Short mmCIF file of C-alpha atoms and ligand atoms in Angstrom, two decimals:
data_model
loop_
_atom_site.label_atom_id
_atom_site.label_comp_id
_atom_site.label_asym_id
_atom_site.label_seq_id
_atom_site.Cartn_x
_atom_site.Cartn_y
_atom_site.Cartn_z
CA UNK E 1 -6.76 -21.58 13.99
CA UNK E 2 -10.02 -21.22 11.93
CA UNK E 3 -13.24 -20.77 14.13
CA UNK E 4 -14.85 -23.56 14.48
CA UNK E 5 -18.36 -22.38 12.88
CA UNK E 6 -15.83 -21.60 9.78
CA UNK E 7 -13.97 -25.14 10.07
CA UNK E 8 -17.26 -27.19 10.06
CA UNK E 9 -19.36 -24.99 7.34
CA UNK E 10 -16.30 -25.53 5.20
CA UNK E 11 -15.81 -29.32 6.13
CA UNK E 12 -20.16 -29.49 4.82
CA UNK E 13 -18.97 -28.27 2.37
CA UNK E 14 -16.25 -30.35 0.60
CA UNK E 15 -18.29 -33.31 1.49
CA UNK E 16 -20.63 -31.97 -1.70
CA UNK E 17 -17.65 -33.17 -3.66
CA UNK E 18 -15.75 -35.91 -5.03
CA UNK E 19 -12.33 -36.13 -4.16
CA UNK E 20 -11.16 -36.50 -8.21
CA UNK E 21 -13.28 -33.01 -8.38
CA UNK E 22 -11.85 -31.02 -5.54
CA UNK E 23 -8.49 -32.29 -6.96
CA UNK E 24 -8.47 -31.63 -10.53
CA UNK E 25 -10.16 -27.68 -9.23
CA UNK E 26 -6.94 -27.75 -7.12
CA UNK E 27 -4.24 -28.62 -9.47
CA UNK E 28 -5.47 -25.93 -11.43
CA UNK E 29 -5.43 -23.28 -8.36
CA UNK E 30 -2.13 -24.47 -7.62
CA UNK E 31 -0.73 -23.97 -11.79
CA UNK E 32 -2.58 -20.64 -11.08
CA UNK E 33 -0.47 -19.95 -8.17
CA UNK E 34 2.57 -21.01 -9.68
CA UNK E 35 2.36 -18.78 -12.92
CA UNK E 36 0.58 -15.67 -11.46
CA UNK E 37 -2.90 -13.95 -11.41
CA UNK E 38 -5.24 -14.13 -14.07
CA UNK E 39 -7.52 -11.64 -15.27
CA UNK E 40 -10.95 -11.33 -13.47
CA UNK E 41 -10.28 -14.52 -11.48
CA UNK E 42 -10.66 -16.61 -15.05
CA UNK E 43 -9.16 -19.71 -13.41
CA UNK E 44 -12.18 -20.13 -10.61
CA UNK E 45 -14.83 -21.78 -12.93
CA UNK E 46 -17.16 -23.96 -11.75
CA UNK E 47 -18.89 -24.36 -8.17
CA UNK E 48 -15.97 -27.45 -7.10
CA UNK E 49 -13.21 -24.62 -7.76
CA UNK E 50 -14.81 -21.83 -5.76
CA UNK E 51 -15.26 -24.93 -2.85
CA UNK E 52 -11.43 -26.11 -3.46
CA UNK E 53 -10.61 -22.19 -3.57
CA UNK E 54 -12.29 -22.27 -0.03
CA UNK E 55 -10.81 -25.20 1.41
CA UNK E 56 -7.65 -25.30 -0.05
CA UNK E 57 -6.32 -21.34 0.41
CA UNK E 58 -8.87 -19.69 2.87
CA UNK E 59 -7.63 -20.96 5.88
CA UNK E 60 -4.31 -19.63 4.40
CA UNK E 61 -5.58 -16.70 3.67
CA UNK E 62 -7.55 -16.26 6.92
CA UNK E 63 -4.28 -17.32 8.97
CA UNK E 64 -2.36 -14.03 7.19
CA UNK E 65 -4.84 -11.45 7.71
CA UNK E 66 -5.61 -12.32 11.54
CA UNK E 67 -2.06 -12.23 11.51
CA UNK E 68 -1.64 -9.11 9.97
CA UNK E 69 -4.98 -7.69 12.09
CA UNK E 70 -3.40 -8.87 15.48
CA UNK E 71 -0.15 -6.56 15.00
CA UNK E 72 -1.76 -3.63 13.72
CA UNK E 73 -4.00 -3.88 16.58
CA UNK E 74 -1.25 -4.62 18.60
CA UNK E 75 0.03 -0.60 18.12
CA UNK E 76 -3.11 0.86 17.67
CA UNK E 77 -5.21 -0.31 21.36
CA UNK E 78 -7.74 2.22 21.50
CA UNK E 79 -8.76 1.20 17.94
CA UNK E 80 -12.56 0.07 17.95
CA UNK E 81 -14.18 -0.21 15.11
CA UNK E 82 -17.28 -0.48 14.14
CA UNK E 83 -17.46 -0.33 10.67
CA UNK E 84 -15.46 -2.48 7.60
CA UNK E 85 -15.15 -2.75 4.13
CA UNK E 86 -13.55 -5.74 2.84
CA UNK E 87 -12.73 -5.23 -1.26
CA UNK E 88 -12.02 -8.24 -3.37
CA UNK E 89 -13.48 -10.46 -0.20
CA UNK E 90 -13.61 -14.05 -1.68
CA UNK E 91 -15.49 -16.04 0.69
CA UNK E 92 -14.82 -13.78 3.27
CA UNK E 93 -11.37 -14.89 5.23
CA UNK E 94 -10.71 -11.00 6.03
CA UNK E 95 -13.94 -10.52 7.35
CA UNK E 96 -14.01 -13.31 9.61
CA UNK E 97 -10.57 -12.49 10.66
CA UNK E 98 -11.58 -8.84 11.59
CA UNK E 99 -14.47 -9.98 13.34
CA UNK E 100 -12.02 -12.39 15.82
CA UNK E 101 -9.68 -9.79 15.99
CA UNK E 102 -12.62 -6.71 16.25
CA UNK E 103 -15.42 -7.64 18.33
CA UNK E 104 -16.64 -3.74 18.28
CA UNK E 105 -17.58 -4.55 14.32
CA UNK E 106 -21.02 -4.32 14.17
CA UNK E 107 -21.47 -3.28 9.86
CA UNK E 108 -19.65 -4.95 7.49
CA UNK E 109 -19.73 -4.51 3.45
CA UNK E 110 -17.66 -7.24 1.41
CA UNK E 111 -17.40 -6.08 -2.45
CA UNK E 112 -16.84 -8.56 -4.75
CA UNK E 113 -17.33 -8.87 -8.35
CA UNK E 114 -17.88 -12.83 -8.98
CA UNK E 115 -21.47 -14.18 -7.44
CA UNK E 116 -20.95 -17.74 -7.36
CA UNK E 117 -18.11 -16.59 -4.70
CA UNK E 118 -20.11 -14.35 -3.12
CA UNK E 119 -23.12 -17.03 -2.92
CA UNK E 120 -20.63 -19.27 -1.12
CA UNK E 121 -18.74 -16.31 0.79
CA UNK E 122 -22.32 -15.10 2.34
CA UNK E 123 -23.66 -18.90 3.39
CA UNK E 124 -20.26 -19.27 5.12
CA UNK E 125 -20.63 -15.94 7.00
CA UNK E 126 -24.16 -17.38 8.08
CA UNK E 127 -23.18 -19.89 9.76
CA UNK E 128 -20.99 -17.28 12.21
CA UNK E 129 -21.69 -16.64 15.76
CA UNK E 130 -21.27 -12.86 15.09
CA UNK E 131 -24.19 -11.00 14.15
CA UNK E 132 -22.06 -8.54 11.62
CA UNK E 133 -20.99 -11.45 9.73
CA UNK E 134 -23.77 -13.44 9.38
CA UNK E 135 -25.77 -9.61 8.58
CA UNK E 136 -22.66 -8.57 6.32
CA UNK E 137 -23.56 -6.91 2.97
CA UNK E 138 -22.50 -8.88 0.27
CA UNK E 139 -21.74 -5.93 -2.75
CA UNK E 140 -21.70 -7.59 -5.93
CA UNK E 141 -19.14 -5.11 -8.11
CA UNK E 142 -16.20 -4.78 -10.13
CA UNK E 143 -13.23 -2.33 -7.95
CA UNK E 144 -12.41 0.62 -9.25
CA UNK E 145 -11.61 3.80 -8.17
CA UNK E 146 -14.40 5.82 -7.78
CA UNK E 147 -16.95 3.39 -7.57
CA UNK E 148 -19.49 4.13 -4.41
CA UNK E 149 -18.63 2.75 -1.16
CA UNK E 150 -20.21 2.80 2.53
CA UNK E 151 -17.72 5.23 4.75
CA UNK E 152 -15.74 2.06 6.96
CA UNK E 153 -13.44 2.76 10.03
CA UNK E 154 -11.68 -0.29 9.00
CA UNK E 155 -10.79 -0.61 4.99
CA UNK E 156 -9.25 -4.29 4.03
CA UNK E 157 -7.57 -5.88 0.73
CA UNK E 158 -6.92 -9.20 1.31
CA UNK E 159 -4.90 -11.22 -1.44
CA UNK E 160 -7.02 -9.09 -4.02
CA UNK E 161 -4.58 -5.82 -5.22
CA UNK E 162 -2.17 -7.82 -6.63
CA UNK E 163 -4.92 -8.98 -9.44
CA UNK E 164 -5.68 -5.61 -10.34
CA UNK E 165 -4.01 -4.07 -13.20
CA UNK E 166 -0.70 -2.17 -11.83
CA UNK E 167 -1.80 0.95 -13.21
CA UNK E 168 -5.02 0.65 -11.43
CA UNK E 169 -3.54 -0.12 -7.70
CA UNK E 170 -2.61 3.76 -6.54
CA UNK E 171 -5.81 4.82 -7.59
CA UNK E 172 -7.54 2.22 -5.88
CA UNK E 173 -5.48 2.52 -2.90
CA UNK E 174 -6.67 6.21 -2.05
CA UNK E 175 -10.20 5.13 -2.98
CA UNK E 176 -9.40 2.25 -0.35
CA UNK E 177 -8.35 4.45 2.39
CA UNK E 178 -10.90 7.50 1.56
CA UNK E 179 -12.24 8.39 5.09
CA UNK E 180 -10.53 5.04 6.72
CA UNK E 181 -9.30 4.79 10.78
CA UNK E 182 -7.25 1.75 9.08
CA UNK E 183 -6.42 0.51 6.02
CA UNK E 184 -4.73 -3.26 5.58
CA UNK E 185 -3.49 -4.87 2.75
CA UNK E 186 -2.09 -7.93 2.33
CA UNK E 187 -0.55 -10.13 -0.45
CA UNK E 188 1.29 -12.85 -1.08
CA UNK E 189 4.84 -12.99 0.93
CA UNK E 190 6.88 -13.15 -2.42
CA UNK E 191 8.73 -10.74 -4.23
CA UNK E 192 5.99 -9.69 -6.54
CA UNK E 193 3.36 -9.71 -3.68
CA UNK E 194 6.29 -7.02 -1.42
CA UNK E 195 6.55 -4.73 -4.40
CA UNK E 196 2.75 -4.21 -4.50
CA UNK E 197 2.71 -3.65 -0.89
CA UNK E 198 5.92 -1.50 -0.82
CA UNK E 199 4.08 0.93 -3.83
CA UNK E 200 0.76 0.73 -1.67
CA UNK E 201 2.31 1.50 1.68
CA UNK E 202 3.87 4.71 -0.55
CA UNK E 203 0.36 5.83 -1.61
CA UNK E 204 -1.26 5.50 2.19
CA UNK E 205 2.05 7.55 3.86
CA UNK E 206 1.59 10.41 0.74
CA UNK E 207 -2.20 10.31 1.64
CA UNK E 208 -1.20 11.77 5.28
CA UNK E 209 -1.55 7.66 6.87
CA UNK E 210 1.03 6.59 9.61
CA UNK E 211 2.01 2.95 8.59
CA UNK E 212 1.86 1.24 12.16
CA UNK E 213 2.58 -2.47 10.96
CA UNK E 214 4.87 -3.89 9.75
CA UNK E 215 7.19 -0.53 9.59
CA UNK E 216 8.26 0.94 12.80
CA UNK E 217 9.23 4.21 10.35
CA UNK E 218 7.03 6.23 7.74
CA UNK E 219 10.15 6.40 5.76
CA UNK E 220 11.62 4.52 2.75
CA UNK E 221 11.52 1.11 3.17
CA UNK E 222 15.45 0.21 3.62
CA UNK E 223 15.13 -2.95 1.98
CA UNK E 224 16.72 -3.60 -1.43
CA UNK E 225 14.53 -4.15 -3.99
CA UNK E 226 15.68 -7.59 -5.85
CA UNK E 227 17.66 -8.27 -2.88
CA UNK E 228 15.48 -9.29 -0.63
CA UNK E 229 11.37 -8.44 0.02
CA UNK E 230 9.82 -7.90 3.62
CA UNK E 231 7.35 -11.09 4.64
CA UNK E 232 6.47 -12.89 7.42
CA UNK E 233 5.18 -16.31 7.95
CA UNK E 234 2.20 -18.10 9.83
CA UNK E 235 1.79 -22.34 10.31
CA UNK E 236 -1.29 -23.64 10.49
CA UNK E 237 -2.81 -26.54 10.37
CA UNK E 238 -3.38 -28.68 6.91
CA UNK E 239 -6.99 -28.24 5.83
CA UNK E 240 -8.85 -31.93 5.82
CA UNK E 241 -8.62 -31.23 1.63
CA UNK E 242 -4.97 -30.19 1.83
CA UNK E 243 -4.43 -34.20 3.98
CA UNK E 244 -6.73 -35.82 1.37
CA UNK E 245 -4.82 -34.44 -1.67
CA UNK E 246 -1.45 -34.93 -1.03
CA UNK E 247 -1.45 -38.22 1.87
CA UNK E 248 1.92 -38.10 4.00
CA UNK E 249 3.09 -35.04 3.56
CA UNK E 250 3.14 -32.10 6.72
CA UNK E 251 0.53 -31.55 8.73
CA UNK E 252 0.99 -28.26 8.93
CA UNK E 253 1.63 -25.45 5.84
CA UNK E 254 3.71 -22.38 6.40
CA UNK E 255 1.46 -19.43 4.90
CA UNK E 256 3.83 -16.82 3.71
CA UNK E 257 2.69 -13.02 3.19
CA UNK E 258 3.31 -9.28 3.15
CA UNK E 259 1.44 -6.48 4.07
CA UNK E 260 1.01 -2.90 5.23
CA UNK E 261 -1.35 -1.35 7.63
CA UNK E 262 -2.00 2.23 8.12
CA UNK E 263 -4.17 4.56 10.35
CA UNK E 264 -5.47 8.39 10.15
CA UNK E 265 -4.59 9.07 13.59
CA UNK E 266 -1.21 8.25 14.95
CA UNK E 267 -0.15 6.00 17.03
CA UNK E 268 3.55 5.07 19.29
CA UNK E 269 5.31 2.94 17.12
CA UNK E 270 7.20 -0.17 18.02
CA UNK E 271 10.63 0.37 18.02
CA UNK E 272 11.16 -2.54 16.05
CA UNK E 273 9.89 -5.18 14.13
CA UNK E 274 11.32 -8.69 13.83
CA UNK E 275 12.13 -9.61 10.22
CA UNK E 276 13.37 -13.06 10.42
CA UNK E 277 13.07 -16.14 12.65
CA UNK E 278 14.88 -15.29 15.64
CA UNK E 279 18.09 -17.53 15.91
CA UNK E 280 18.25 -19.68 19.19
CA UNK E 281 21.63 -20.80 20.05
CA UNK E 282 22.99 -21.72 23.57
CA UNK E 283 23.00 -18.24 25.49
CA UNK E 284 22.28 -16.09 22.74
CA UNK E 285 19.30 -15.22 20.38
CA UNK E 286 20.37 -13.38 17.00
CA UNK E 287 17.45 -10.95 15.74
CA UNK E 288 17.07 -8.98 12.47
CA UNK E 289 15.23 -5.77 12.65
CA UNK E 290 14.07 -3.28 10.76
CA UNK E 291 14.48 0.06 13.44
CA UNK E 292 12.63 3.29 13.74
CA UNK E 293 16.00 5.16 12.74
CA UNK E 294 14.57 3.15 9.17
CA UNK E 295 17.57 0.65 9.10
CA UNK E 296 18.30 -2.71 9.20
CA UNK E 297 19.81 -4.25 11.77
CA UNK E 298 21.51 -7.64 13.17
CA UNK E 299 21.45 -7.71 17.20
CA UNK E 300 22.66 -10.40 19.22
CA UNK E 301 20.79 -10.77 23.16
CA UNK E 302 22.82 -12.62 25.71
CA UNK E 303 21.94 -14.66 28.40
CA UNK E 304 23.99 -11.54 30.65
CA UNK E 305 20.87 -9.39 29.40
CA UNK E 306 18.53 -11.00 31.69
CA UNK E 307 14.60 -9.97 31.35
CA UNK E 308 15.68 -8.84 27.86
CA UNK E 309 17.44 -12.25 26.66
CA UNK E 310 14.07 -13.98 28.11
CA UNK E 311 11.83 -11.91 25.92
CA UNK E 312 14.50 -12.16 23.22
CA UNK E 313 13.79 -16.03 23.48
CA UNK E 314 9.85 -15.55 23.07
CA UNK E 315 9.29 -13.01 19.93
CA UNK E 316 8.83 -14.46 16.84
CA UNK E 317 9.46 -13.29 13.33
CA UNK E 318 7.11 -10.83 12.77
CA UNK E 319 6.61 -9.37 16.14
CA UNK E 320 7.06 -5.74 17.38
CA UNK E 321 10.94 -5.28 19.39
CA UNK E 322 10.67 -5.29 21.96
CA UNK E 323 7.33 -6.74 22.37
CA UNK E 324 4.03 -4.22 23.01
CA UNK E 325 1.82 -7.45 23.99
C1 SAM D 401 -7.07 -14.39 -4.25
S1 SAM D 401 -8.73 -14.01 -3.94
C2 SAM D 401 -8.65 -13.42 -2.26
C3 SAM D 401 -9.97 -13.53 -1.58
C4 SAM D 401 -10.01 -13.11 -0.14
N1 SAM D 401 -9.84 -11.70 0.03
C5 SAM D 401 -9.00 -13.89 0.68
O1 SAM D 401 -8.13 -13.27 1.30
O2 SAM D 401 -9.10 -15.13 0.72
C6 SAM D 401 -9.02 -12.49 -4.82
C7 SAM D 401 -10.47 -12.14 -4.92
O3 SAM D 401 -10.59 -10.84 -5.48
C8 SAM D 401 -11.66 -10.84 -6.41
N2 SAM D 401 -11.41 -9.78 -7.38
C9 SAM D 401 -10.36 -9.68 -8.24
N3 SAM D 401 -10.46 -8.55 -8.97
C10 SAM D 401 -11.59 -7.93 -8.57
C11 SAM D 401 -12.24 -6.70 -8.94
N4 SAM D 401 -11.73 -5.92 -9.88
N5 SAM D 401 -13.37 -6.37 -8.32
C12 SAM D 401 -13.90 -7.17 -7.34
N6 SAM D 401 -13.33 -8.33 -6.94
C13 SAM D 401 -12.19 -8.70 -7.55
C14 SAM D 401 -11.62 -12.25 -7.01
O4 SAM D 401 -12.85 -12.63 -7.60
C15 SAM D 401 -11.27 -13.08 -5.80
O5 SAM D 401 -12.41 -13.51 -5.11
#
């Protein structure tokens, strides 16, 4: 899943490290995880977090946003572009997702306000095969609306709004999508993580933005807040530091997330999206959708519906309904 540059420069990497290190830097992500954010990334310390951080949630993290990437490009094919800005970057999953999923990206500025993640964010890009990563600028600064920022075609939040004060986010959103083609933001796929995406996606659609992923509508989101929250999910593989932690268990991880992405020029909209794994049963595949009438909705595809039932049998939760790929 991870490009293979990425996958080795990160394997050189944990081999700086004793296992007892990268695990003790990892039970304490993992607490982190499990009680919430903490202000100005307080629990990412020493050099063996930042590596664990690396190892342990960036191919998560890249798995979500290429995810993400791939369906907003999905409904927006004449998008090319050629610049990005990647806020609250990390090590830089987002931008090595946009650059698989964006090969027209040829200037790309990460902002991020901790340098001993930046310093291992930047020698990762390095090692890339694509000259905007391995050039990309590296912005060491504090977000905040207002602050200065190169004019991007493609604007990115990856994992990084949710650890901003609330108050903060709207503000930050415009100053996000100020002059964007796209803006994508993604956050954790729980509860918490939806409700900062559902009060982003509000601010892009009142700044004039057509959400084109996840949402085939503009509208209010139908879903019940407290009842339920809109996510998706990606597998990928176990990271080697994942395998070495916890011995025997999966070898894969199910990443979940939410997000919203947005454009200033609009596009066709899928007629659906797929909000749950599609249930496979002899001759019939149940799907829930969210519609562009803005509605939820439960439909069953029989074996009698021929082409449709085989494409019925192929989507995924997640994908656009009928398909656009
Ligand atoms: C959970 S990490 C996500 C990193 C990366 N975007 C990813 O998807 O893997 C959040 C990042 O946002 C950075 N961050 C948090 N608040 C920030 C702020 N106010 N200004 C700049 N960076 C910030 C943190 O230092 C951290 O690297």
């Amino acid at each position: 899943m991870l490009p293979d540059e990425l996958r080795a420069a990160l394997d050189k990497l944990l081999a700086r490290y004793s296992p007892q290190e990268l695990s003790r830097s990892v039970a304490q992500l993992t607490e982190r995880y499990r009680t919430g954010p903490s202000p100005e990334g307080a629990h990412i310390k020493t050099p063996a977090d930042i590596a664990a951080y690396a190892a342990y949630r960036m191919p998560a993290t890249y798995a979500a946003a290429a995810t993400a990437m791939r369906q907003a490009a999905a409904q927006a094919p004449g998008f090319q572009p050629v610049t990005h800005l990647d806020a609250g970057g990390g090590t830089g999953a987002a931008i090595w997702a946009a650059g698989e999923t964006w090969p027209s990206l040829r200037q790309v500025t990460v902002i991020e306000h901790d340098p001993g993640i930046i310093d291992l964010g930047r020698r990762l890009a390095r090692t890339s095969e694509t000259a905007a990563l391995r050039e990309a600028a590296w912005r060491h600064a504090s977000i905040r609306p207002g602050l200065d920022r190169p004019p991007a075609d493609l604007a990115t939040m990856s994992y990084a709004l949710g650890e901003l004060p609330e108050e903060d986010r709207p503000r930050v959103v415009r100053w996000l999508a100020t002059g964007a083609a796209m803006v994508i933001i993604i956050e954790p796929g729980t509860p918490v993580g939806y409700a900062a995406i559902a009060a982003a996606r509000e601010v892009l659609a009142e700044q004039g933005m057509t959400i084109v992923a996840p949402c085939p509508h503009d509208g209010r989101c139908p879903i019940q807040p407290g009842r339920d929250w809109c996510h998706f999910s990606v597998r990928l593989p176990r990271s080697p530091l994942h395998r070495q932690i916890k011995a025997g268990t999966l070898s894969f991880e199910d990443e979940k997330f939410s997000y919203v992405a947005a454009t200033a020029e609009q596009w066709p909209r899928a007629a659906a999206r797929v909000l749950r794994h599609p249930q496979k049963r002899k001759g019939v595949v149940s799907l829930r959708l969210c519609t562009d009438a803005n509605e939820l909705r439960d439909v069953i595809v029989s074996k009698r519906q021929g082409d449709l039932y085989r494409e019925a049998r192929d989507v995924g939760w997640g994908d656009a309904w009928p398909r656009t790929d």
